Short mmCIF file of C-alpha atoms and ligand atoms in Angstrom, two decimals:
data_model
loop_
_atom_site.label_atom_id
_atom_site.label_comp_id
_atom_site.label_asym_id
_atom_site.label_seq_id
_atom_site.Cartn_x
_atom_site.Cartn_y
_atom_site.Cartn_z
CA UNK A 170 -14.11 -2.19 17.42
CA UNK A 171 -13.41 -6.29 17.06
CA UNK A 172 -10.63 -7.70 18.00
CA UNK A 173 -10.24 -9.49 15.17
CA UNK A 174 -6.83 -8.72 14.58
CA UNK A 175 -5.41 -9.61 18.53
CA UNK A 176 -2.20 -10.79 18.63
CA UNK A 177 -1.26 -10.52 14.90
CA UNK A 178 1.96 -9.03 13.71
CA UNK A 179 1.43 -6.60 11.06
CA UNK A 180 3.99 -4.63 8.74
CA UNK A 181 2.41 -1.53 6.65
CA UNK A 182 5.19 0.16 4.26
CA UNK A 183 4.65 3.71 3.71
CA UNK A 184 2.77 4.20 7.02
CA UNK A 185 3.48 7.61 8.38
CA UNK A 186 0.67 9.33 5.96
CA UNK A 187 -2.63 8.59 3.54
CA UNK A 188 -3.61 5.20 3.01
CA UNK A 189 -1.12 3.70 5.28
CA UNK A 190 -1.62 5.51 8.39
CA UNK A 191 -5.27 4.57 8.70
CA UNK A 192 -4.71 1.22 7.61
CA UNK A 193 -1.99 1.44 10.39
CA UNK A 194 -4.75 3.08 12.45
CA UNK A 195 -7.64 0.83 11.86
CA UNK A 196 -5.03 -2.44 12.75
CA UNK A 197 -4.17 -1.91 15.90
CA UNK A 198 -7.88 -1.01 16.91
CA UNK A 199 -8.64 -4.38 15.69
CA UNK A 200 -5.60 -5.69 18.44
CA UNK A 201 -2.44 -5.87 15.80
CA UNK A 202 0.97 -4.73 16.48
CA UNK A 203 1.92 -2.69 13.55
CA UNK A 204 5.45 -1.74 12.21
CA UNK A 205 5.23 1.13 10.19
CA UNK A 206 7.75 2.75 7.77
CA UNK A 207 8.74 5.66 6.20
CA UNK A 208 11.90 7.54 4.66
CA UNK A 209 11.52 10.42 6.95
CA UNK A 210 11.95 9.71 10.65
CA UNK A 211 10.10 13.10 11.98
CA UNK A 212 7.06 12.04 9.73
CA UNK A 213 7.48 8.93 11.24
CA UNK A 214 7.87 9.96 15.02
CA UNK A 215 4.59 12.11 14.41
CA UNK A 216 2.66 8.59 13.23
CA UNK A 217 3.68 6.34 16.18
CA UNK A 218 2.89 9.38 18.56
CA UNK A 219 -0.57 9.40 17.06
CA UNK A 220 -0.75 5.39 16.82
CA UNK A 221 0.27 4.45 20.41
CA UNK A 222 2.30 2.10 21.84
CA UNK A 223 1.11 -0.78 19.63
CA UNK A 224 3.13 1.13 16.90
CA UNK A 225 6.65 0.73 15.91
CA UNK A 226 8.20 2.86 13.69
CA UNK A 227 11.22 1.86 11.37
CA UNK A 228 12.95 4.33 9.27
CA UNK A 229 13.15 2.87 5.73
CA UNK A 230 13.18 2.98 1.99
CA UNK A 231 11.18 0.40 0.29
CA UNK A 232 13.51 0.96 -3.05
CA UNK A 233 16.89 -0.09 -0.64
CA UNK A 234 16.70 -4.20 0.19
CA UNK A 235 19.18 -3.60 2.91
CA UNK A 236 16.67 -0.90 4.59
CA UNK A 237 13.72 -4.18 4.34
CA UNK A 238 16.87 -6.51 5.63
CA UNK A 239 16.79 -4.06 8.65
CA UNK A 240 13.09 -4.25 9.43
CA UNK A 241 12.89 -7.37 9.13
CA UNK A 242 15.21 -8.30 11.30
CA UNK A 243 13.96 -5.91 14.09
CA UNK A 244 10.91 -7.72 13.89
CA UNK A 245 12.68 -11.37 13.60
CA UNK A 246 14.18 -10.54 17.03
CA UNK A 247 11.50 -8.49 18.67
CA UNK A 248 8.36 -10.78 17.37
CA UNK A 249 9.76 -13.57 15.85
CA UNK A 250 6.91 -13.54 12.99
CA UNK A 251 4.99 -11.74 10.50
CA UNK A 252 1.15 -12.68 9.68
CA UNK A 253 0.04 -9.36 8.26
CA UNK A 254 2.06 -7.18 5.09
CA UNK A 255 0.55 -4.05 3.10
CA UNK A 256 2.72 -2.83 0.78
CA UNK A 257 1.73 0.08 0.37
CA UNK A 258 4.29 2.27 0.27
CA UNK A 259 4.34 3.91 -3.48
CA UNK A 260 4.66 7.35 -5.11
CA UNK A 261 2.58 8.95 -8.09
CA UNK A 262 3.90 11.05 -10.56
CA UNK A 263 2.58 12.46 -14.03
CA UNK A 264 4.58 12.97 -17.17
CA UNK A 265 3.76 12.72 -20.87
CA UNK A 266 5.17 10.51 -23.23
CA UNK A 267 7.51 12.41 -25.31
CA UNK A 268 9.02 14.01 -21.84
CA UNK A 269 9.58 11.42 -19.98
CA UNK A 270 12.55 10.99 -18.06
CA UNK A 271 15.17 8.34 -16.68
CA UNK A 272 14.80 9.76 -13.46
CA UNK A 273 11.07 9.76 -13.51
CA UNK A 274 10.25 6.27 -14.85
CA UNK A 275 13.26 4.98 -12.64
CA UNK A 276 11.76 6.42 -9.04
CA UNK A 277 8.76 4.77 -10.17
CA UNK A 278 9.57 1.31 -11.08
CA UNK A 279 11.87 0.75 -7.98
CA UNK A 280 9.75 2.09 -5.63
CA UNK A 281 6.12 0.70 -6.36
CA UNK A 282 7.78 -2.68 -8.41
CA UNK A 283 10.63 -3.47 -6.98
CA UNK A 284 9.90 -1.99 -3.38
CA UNK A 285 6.98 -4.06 -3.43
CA UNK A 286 8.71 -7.58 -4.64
CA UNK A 287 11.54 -7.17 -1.77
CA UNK A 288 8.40 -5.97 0.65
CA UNK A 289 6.83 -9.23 0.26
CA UNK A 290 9.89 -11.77 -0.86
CA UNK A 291 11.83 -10.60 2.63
CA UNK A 292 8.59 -11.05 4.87
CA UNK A 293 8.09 -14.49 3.63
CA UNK A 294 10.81 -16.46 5.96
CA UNK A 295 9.25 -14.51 8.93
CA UNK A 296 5.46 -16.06 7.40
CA UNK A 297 6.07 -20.17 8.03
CA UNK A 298 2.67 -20.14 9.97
CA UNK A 299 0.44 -18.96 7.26
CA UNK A 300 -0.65 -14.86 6.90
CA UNK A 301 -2.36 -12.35 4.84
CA UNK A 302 -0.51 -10.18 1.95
CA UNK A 303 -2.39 -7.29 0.65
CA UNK A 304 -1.08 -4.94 -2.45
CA UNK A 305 -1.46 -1.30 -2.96
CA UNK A 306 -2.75 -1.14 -7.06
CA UNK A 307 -4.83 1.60 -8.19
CA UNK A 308 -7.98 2.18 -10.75
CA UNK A 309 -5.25 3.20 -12.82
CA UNK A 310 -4.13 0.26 -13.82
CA UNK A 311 -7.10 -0.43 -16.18
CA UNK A 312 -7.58 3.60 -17.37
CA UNK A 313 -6.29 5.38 -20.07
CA UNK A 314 -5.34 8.56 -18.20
CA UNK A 315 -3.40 10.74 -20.39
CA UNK A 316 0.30 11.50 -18.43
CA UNK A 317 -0.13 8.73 -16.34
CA UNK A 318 1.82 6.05 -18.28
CA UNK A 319 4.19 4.82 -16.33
CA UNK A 320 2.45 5.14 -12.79
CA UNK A 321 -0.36 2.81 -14.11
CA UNK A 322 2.32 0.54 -15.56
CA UNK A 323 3.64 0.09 -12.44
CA UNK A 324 0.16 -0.43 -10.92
CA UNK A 325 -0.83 -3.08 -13.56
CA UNK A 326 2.44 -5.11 -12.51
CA UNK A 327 1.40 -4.81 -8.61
CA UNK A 328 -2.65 -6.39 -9.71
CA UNK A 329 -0.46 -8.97 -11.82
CA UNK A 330 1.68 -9.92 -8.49
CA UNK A 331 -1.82 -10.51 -6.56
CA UNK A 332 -2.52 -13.39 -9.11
CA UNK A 333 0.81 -15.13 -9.89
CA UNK A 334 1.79 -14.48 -5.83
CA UNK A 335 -0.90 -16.50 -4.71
CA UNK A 336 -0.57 -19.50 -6.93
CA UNK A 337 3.01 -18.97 -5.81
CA UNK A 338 1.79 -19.40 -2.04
CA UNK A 339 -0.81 -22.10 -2.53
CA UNK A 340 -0.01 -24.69 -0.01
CA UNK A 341 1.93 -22.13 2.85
CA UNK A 342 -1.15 -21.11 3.83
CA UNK A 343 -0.20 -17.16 2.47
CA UNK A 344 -3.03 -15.11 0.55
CA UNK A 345 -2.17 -12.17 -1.76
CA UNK A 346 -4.76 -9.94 -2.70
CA UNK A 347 -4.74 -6.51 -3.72
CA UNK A 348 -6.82 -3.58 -3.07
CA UNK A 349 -7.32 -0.82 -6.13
CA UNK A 350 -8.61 2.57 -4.82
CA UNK A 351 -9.94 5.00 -6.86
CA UNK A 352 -8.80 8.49 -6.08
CA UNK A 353 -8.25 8.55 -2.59
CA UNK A 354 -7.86 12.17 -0.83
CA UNK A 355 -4.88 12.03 0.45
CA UNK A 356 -1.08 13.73 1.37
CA UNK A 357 0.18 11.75 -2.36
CA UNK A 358 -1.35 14.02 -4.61
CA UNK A 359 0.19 17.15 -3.87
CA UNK A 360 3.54 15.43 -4.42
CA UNK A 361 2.43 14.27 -8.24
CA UNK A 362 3.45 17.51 -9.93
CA UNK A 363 -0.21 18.85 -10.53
CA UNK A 364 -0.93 22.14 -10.46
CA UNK A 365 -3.82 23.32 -7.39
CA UNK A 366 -6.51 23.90 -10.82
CA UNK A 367 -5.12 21.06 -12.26
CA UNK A 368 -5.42 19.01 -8.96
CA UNK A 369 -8.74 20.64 -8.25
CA UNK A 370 -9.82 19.56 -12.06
CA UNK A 371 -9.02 16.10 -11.70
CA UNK A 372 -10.68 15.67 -8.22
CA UNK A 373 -14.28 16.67 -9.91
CA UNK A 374 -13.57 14.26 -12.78
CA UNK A 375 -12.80 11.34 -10.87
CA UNK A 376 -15.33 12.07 -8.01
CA UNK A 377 -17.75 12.34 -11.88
CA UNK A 378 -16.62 9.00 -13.04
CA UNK A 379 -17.68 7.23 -9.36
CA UNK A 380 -21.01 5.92 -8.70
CA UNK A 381 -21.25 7.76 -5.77
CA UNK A 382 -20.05 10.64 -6.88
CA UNK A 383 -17.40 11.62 -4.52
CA UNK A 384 -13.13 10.70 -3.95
CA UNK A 385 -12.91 8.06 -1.44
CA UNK A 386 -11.31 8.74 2.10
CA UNK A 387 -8.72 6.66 3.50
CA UNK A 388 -10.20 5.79 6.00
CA UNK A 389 -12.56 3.78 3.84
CA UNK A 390 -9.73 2.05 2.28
CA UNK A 391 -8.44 0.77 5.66
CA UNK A 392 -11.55 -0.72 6.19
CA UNK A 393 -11.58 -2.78 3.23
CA UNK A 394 -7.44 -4.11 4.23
CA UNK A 395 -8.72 -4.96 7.40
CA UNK A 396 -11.23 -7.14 5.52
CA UNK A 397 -8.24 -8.81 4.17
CA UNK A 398 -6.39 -8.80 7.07
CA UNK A 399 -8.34 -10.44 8.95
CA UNK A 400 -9.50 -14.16 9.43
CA UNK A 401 -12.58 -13.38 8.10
CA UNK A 402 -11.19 -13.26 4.47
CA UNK A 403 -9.51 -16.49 5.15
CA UNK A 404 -11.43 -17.77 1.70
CA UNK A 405 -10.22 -14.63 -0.43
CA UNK A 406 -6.88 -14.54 -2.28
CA UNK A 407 -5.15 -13.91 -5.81
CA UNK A 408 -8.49 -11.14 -6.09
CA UNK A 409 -8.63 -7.36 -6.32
CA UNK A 410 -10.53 -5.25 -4.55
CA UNK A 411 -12.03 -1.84 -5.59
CA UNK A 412 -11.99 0.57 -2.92
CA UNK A 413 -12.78 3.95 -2.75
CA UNK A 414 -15.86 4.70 -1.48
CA UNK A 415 -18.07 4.54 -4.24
CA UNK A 416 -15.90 1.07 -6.09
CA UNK A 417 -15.24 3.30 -8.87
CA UNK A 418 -16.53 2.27 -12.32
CA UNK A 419 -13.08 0.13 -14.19
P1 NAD B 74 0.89 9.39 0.71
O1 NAD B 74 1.92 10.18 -0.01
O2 NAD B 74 -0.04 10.08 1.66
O3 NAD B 74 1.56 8.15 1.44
C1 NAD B 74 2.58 7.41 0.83
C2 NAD B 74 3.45 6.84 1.90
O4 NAD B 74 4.48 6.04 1.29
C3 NAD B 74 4.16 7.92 2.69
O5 NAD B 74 4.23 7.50 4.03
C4 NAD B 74 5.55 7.95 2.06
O6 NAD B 74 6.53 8.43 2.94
C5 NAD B 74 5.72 6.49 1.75
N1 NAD B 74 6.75 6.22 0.76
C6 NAD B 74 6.86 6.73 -0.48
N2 NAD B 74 7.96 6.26 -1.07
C7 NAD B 74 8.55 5.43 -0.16
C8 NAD B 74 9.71 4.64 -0.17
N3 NAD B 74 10.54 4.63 -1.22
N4 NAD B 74 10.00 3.90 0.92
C9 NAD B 74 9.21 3.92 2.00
N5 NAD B 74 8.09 4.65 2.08
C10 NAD B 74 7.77 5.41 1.00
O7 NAD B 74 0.04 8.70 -0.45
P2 NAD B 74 -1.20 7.68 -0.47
O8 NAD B 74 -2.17 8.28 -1.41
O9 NAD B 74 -1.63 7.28 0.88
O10 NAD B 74 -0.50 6.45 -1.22
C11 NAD B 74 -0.29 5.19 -0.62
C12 NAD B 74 -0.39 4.13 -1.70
O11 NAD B 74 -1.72 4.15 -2.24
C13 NAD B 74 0.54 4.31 -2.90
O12 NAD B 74 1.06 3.05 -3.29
C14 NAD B 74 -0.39 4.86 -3.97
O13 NAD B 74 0.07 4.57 -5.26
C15 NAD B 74 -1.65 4.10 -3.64
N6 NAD B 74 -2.89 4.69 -4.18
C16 NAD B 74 -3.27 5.94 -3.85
C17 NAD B 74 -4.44 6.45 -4.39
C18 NAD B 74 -4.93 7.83 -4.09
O14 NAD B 74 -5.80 8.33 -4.81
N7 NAD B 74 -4.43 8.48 -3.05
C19 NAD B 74 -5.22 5.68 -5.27
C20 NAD B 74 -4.79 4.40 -5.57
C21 NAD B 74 -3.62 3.91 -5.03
#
Protein backbone atom coordinates (compact mmCIF):
# COMPACT_ATOMS: atom_id res chain seq x y z
CA UNK A 1 0.00 0.00 0.00
CA UNK A 2 1.31 3.95 -0.40
CA UNK A 3 2.96 5.51 1.92
CA UNK A 4 1.08 8.31 1.77
CA UNK A 5 0.54 8.71 5.26
CA UNK A 6 4.64 8.29 6.47
CA UNK A 7 5.46 10.09 9.26
CA UNK A 8 2.02 11.56 10.17
CA UNK A 9 0.63 11.50 13.64
CA UNK A 10 -2.79 10.27 13.72
CA UNK A 11 -5.46 10.08 16.67
CA UNK A 12 -8.70 7.77 15.92
CA UNK A 13 -11.31 7.91 19.00
CA UNK A 14 -13.23 4.85 19.40
CA UNK A 15 -10.54 2.64 17.77
CA UNK A 16 -10.54 -0.74 19.38
CA UNK A 17 -13.68 -2.00 17.07
CA UNK A 18 -15.90 -1.21 13.65
CA UNK A 19 -15.17 1.76 11.80
CA UNK A 20 -12.29 2.81 13.86
CA UNK A 21 -10.17 -0.14 13.90
CA UNK A 22 -9.85 -0.35 10.14
CA UNK A 23 -9.51 3.20 9.79
CA UNK A 24 -6.80 2.57 12.52
CA UNK A 25 -5.78 -0.37 10.33
CA UNK A 26 -5.71 1.13 6.94
CA UNK A 27 -3.40 4.32 8.61
CA UNK A 28 -0.64 2.82 9.64
CA UNK A 29 -0.38 0.71 6.32
CA UNK A 30 -0.27 3.98 4.68
CA UNK A 31 3.02 4.81 7.31
CA UNK A 32 0.95 6.79 10.27
CA UNK A 33 1.44 6.36 13.87
CA UNK A 34 -1.96 5.95 15.26
CA UNK A 35 -3.25 6.52 18.90
CA UNK A 36 -6.23 4.71 19.40
CA UNK A 37 -8.86 4.87 22.21
CA UNK A 38 -11.33 3.16 23.90
CA UNK A 39 -13.20 2.89 27.41
CA UNK A 40 -12.23 -0.66 27.84
CA UNK A 41 -8.53 -1.39 28.15
CA UNK A 42 -8.78 -5.37 27.27
CA UNK A 43 -10.70 -4.30 24.02
CA UNK A 44 -8.08 -2.04 23.64
CA UNK A 45 -4.97 -4.34 24.35
CA UNK A 46 -6.64 -6.82 21.74
CA UNK A 47 -6.54 -3.72 18.94
CA UNK A 48 -2.88 -2.64 19.38
CA UNK A 49 -1.93 -6.47 19.47
CA UNK A 50 -3.61 -6.75 16.10
CA UNK A 51 -2.30 -3.15 14.87
CA UNK A 52 1.44 -3.49 15.67
CA UNK A 53 3.84 -1.47 17.04
CA UNK A 54 2.81 1.65 15.09
CA UNK A 55 -0.25 1.54 17.50
CA UNK A 56 -0.70 3.17 20.77
CA UNK A 57 -3.42 2.54 22.79
CA UNK A 58 -4.91 5.09 25.39
CA UNK A 59 -7.63 4.17 27.67
CA UNK A 60 -10.31 6.91 27.41
CA UNK A 61 -13.79 8.30 27.40
CA UNK A 62 -14.53 10.75 24.77
CA UNK A 63 -17.60 12.15 27.10
CA UNK A 64 -14.69 12.97 30.13
CA UNK A 65 -12.37 16.23 28.89
CA UNK A 66 -9.87 15.24 31.48
CA UNK A 67 -9.60 11.56 29.80
CA UNK A 68 -8.82 13.83 26.09
CA UNK A 69 -6.46 16.17 28.54
CA UNK A 70 -4.63 12.79 29.16
CA UNK A 71 -4.17 11.73 25.55
CA UNK A 72 -3.26 14.56 24.54
CA UNK A 73 -0.70 15.10 26.58
CA UNK A 74 0.83 11.57 26.05
CA UNK A 75 1.07 12.50 22.62
CA UNK A 76 2.37 16.28 23.37
CA UNK A 77 5.33 14.56 25.10
CA UNK A 78 5.81 11.44 23.08
CA UNK A 79 5.23 13.20 19.43
CA UNK A 80 5.03 16.61 20.02
CA UNK A 81 2.14 17.00 17.22
CA UNK A 82 -1.01 15.92 15.79
CA UNK A 83 -1.73 16.12 11.83
CA UNK A 84 -4.42 13.48 11.61
CA UNK A 85 -7.99 13.30 14.07
CA UNK A 86 -11.16 10.94 13.39
CA UNK A 87 -13.57 11.31 15.77
CA UNK A 88 -15.15 8.65 15.57
CA UNK A 89 -15.87 7.39 18.61
CA UNK A 90 -19.94 7.44 19.02
CA UNK A 91 -22.74 5.12 20.20
CA UNK A 92 -26.27 4.36 18.57
CA UNK A 93 -29.23 3.80 20.34
CA UNK A 94 -33.08 3.60 19.38
CA UNK A 95 -35.98 4.89 21.38
CA UNK A 96 -39.36 6.36 20.46
CA UNK A 97 -40.55 9.60 21.19
CA UNK A 98 -42.99 9.32 23.91
CA UNK A 99 -40.28 6.92 25.85
CA UNK A 100 -37.53 8.61 25.75
CA UNK A 101 -35.34 8.97 28.53
CA UNK A 102 -32.83 11.42 30.39
CA UNK A 103 -30.44 8.80 30.46
CA UNK A 104 -30.82 7.89 26.87
CA UNK A 105 -30.77 11.30 25.13
CA UNK A 106 -27.99 12.32 27.75
CA UNK A 107 -25.37 9.25 26.74
CA UNK A 108 -26.03 10.42 23.39
CA UNK A 109 -25.46 14.03 23.24
CA UNK A 110 -22.20 13.88 25.37
CA UNK A 111 -20.74 11.24 23.72
CA UNK A 112 -21.19 11.85 19.85
CA UNK A 113 -21.62 16.06 20.52
CA UNK A 114 -19.76 16.91 23.09
CA UNK A 115 -17.09 13.99 22.83
CA UNK A 116 -16.59 15.12 19.48
CA UNK A 117 -16.20 19.14 20.20
CA UNK A 118 -13.46 18.35 23.09
CA UNK A 119 -11.98 15.55 20.42
CA UNK A 120 -11.22 18.20 18.04
CA UNK A 121 -11.01 21.65 20.31
CA UNK A 122 -8.07 19.72 22.55
CA UNK A 123 -6.13 18.43 19.34
CA UNK A 124 -5.99 21.84 17.94
CA UNK A 125 -2.86 23.33 20.08
CA UNK A 126 -1.01 20.05 19.15
CA UNK A 127 -2.15 21.09 15.05
CA UNK A 128 0.06 24.63 14.58
CA UNK A 129 1.54 22.98 11.34
CA UNK A 130 -1.60 22.46 9.45
CA UNK A 131 -3.60 18.71 9.47
CA UNK A 132 -6.61 16.87 8.44
CA UNK A 133 -9.94 16.55 10.74
CA UNK A 134 -12.42 14.05 9.67
CA UNK A 135 -16.06 13.51 11.49
CA UNK A 136 -17.96 10.40 12.07
CA UNK A 137 -21.91 11.55 10.79
CA UNK A 138 -24.18 9.07 9.48
CA UNK A 139 -27.03 8.78 6.55
CA UNK A 140 -29.09 9.37 9.41
CA UNK A 141 -28.77 12.64 9.70
CA UNK A 142 -30.93 13.45 6.62
CA UNK A 143 -33.62 10.23 7.19
CA UNK A 144 -36.67 10.05 8.85
CA UNK A 145 -36.10 6.73 10.64
CA UNK A 146 -38.78 6.15 13.04
CA UNK A 147 -36.95 5.62 16.84
CA UNK A 148 -34.00 7.14 15.74
CA UNK A 149 -34.58 10.76 16.88
CA UNK A 150 -32.10 11.66 18.88
CA UNK A 151 -29.14 9.55 17.35
CA UNK A 152 -29.69 11.44 14.01
CA UNK A 153 -29.91 14.68 15.96
CA UNK A 154 -26.76 14.18 17.17
CA UNK A 155 -25.47 13.18 13.71
CA UNK A 156 -26.96 16.32 12.01
CA UNK A 157 -24.92 18.51 14.65
CA UNK A 158 -21.55 16.44 13.80
CA UNK A 159 -22.30 17.27 9.46
CA UNK A 160 -23.06 20.93 10.86
CA UNK A 161 -19.45 20.99 12.73
CA UNK A 162 -17.75 19.88 9.24
CA UNK A 163 -19.04 23.26 7.75
CA UNK A 164 -18.80 25.93 10.50
CA UNK A 165 -15.23 24.00 11.69
CA UNK A 166 -13.66 24.68 8.58
CA UNK A 167 -14.51 28.28 8.07
CA UNK A 168 -13.38 28.26 11.69
CA UNK A 169 -9.85 26.86 10.47
CA UNK A 170 -9.49 28.79 7.24
CA UNK A 171 -6.11 30.28 7.38
CA UNK A 172 -4.30 27.37 9.98
CA UNK A 173 -4.06 25.32 7.29
CA UNK A 174 -6.75 22.60 9.22
CA UNK A 175 -9.56 20.84 6.99
CA UNK A 176 -12.73 19.36 8.55
CA UNK A 177 -14.68 17.12 6.62
CA UNK A 178 -16.94 14.50 7.52
CA UNK A 179 -17.65 11.13 6.30
CA UNK A 180 -21.57 9.77 6.48
CA UNK A 181 -21.79 5.93 6.15
CA UNK A 182 -24.72 4.26 5.47
CA UNK A 183 -25.24 1.14 7.50
CA UNK A 184 -22.01 -0.15 8.11
CA UNK A 185 -21.75 -3.94 9.46
CA UNK A 186 -20.27 -3.58 12.33
CA UNK A 187 -19.74 -4.51 16.46
CA UNK A 188 -22.29 -0.98 17.08
CA UNK A 189 -25.37 -2.47 16.16
CA UNK A 190 -25.76 -5.15 18.49
CA UNK A 191 -25.31 -2.59 21.26
CA UNK A 192 -28.47 -0.33 19.82
CA UNK A 193 -31.18 -2.27 21.62
CA UNK A 194 -32.57 -4.13 18.43
CA UNK A 195 -33.83 -7.24 18.59
CA UNK A 196 -31.72 -10.22 16.18
CA UNK A 197 -35.33 -10.04 13.66
CA UNK A 198 -35.44 -6.62 14.24
CA UNK A 199 -31.65 -6.18 13.47
CA UNK A 200 -31.91 -8.73 10.71
CA UNK A 201 -35.09 -6.54 9.31
CA UNK A 202 -33.36 -3.42 9.18
CA UNK A 203 -30.14 -4.82 7.53
CA UNK A 204 -32.39 -5.94 4.29
CA UNK A 205 -34.04 -2.50 4.29
CA UNK A 206 -31.09 -0.47 4.30
CA UNK A 207 -28.97 -2.88 2.11
CA UNK A 208 -32.84 -2.19 -0.23
CA UNK A 209 -32.51 1.51 -0.04
CA UNK A 210 -28.55 1.35 -1.46
CA UNK A 211 -27.72 1.42 -5.00
CA UNK A 212 -25.76 -1.42 -4.70
CA UNK A 213 -27.79 -3.23 -2.81
CA UNK A 214 -25.76 -4.37 0.06
CA UNK A 215 -24.52 -2.72 3.94
CA UNK A 216 -21.17 -1.33 3.50
CA UNK A 217 -18.04 -2.92 5.30
CA UNK A 218 -15.73 -1.00 7.27
CA UNK A 219 -13.23 -1.58 5.66
CA UNK A 220 -14.64 0.47 2.82
CA UNK A 221 -15.16 3.32 5.07
CA UNK A 222 -11.45 3.43 6.04
CA UNK A 223 -10.66 3.77 2.65
CA UNK A 224 -12.59 6.75 2.03
CA UNK A 225 -10.80 8.56 5.69
CA UNK A 226 -7.67 7.75 4.30
CA UNK A 227 -8.77 9.79 1.26
CA UNK A 228 -9.11 12.54 3.68
CA UNK A 229 -6.29 11.85 5.53
CA UNK A 230 -4.10 12.07 3.25
CA UNK A 231 -2.33 14.89 1.16
CA UNK A 232 -4.11 13.96 -1.63
CA UNK A 233 -7.38 15.63 -0.32
CA UNK A 234 -5.36 18.64 0.46
CA UNK A 235 -8.21 20.66 -1.79
CA UNK A 236 -11.26 19.01 0.16
CA UNK A 237 -12.71 20.49 3.38
CA UNK A 238 -16.04 21.76 5.15
CA UNK A 239 -17.66 18.59 2.65
CA UNK A 240 -19.34 15.30 3.50
CA UNK A 241 -18.69 12.27 2.25
CA UNK A 242 -21.09 9.29 1.68
CA UNK A 243 -19.57 6.11 2.40
CA UNK A 244 -20.78 2.86 2.53
CA UNK A 245 -20.17 0.93 -0.22
CA UNK A 246 -22.84 1.62 -2.44
CA UNK A 247 -23.01 5.95 -1.30
CA UNK A 248 -26.37 5.24 -0.13
CA UNK A 249 -29.26 7.19 -1.71
CA UNK A 250 -29.84 10.68 1.03
P1 LIG B 1 -18.50 0.07 17.21
O1 LIG B 1 -19.38 -0.08 18.39
O2 LIG B 1 -17.97 -1.14 16.51
O3 LIG B 1 -17.30 1.05 17.54
C1 LIG B 1 -17.48 2.20 18.32
C2 LIG B 1 -16.21 2.50 19.03
O4 LIG B 1 -16.36 3.70 19.80
C3 LIG B 1 -15.83 1.40 20.01
O5 LIG B 1 -14.44 1.27 20.00
C4 LIG B 1 -16.30 1.98 21.35
O6 LIG B 1 -15.59 1.45 22.43
C5 LIG B 1 -16.01 3.43 21.13
N1 LIG B 1 -16.72 4.31 22.03
C6 LIG B 1 -18.05 4.38 22.25
N2 LIG B 1 -18.31 5.31 23.17
C7 LIG B 1 -17.11 5.83 23.54
C8 LIG B 1 -16.71 6.81 24.45
N3 LIG B 1 -17.60 7.45 25.23
N4 LIG B 1 -15.39 7.11 24.56
C9 LIG B 1 -14.48 6.47 23.82
N5 LIG B 1 -14.79 5.51 22.94
C10 LIG B 1 -16.10 5.19 22.81
O7 LIG B 1 -19.38 0.94 16.18
P2 LIG B 1 -19.11 1.53 14.72
O8 LIG B 1 -20.29 1.14 13.93
O9 LIG B 1 -17.75 1.25 14.23
O10 LIG B 1 -19.27 3.09 15.06
C11 LIG B 1 -18.21 4.03 14.95
C12 LIG B 1 -18.80 5.36 14.55
O11 LIG B 1 -19.42 5.23 13.26
C13 LIG B 1 -19.89 5.91 15.47
O12 LIG B 1 -19.72 7.30 15.64
C14 LIG B 1 -21.16 5.62 14.70
O13 LIG B 1 -22.20 6.50 15.04
C15 LIG B 1 -20.69 5.84 13.29
N6 LIG B 1 -21.52 5.23 12.23
C16 LIG B 1 -21.73 3.90 12.20
C17 LIG B 1 -22.53 3.37 11.20
C18 LIG B 1 -22.82 1.91 11.09
O14 LIG B 1 -23.75 1.53 10.37
N7 LIG B 1 -22.07 1.04 11.77
C19 LIG B 1 -23.10 4.21 10.23
C20 LIG B 1 -22.85 5.56 10.30
C21 LIG B 1 -22.06 6.07 11.31
Amino acid sequence: MTQDLAGKVAVVTGGSSGIGLATANVFIARGARVYITGRRQSELDEAVAQLGSQAVGVQGDVSKPADLDRLYELIRKEDGRVDIVFANAGIGDVAALGVLTEEHVDALLDINIKGVIWTVQKALPLMDGGGSIILNASIVASKGWANWSVYSATKAAVRSFARTWSADLKGRNIRVNAVSPGVILTPGHQKAGLKTAELEEFYTYAAGITPLGRNGEDSEVAKVVSFLASDESSFVTGSELFADGGFAQV
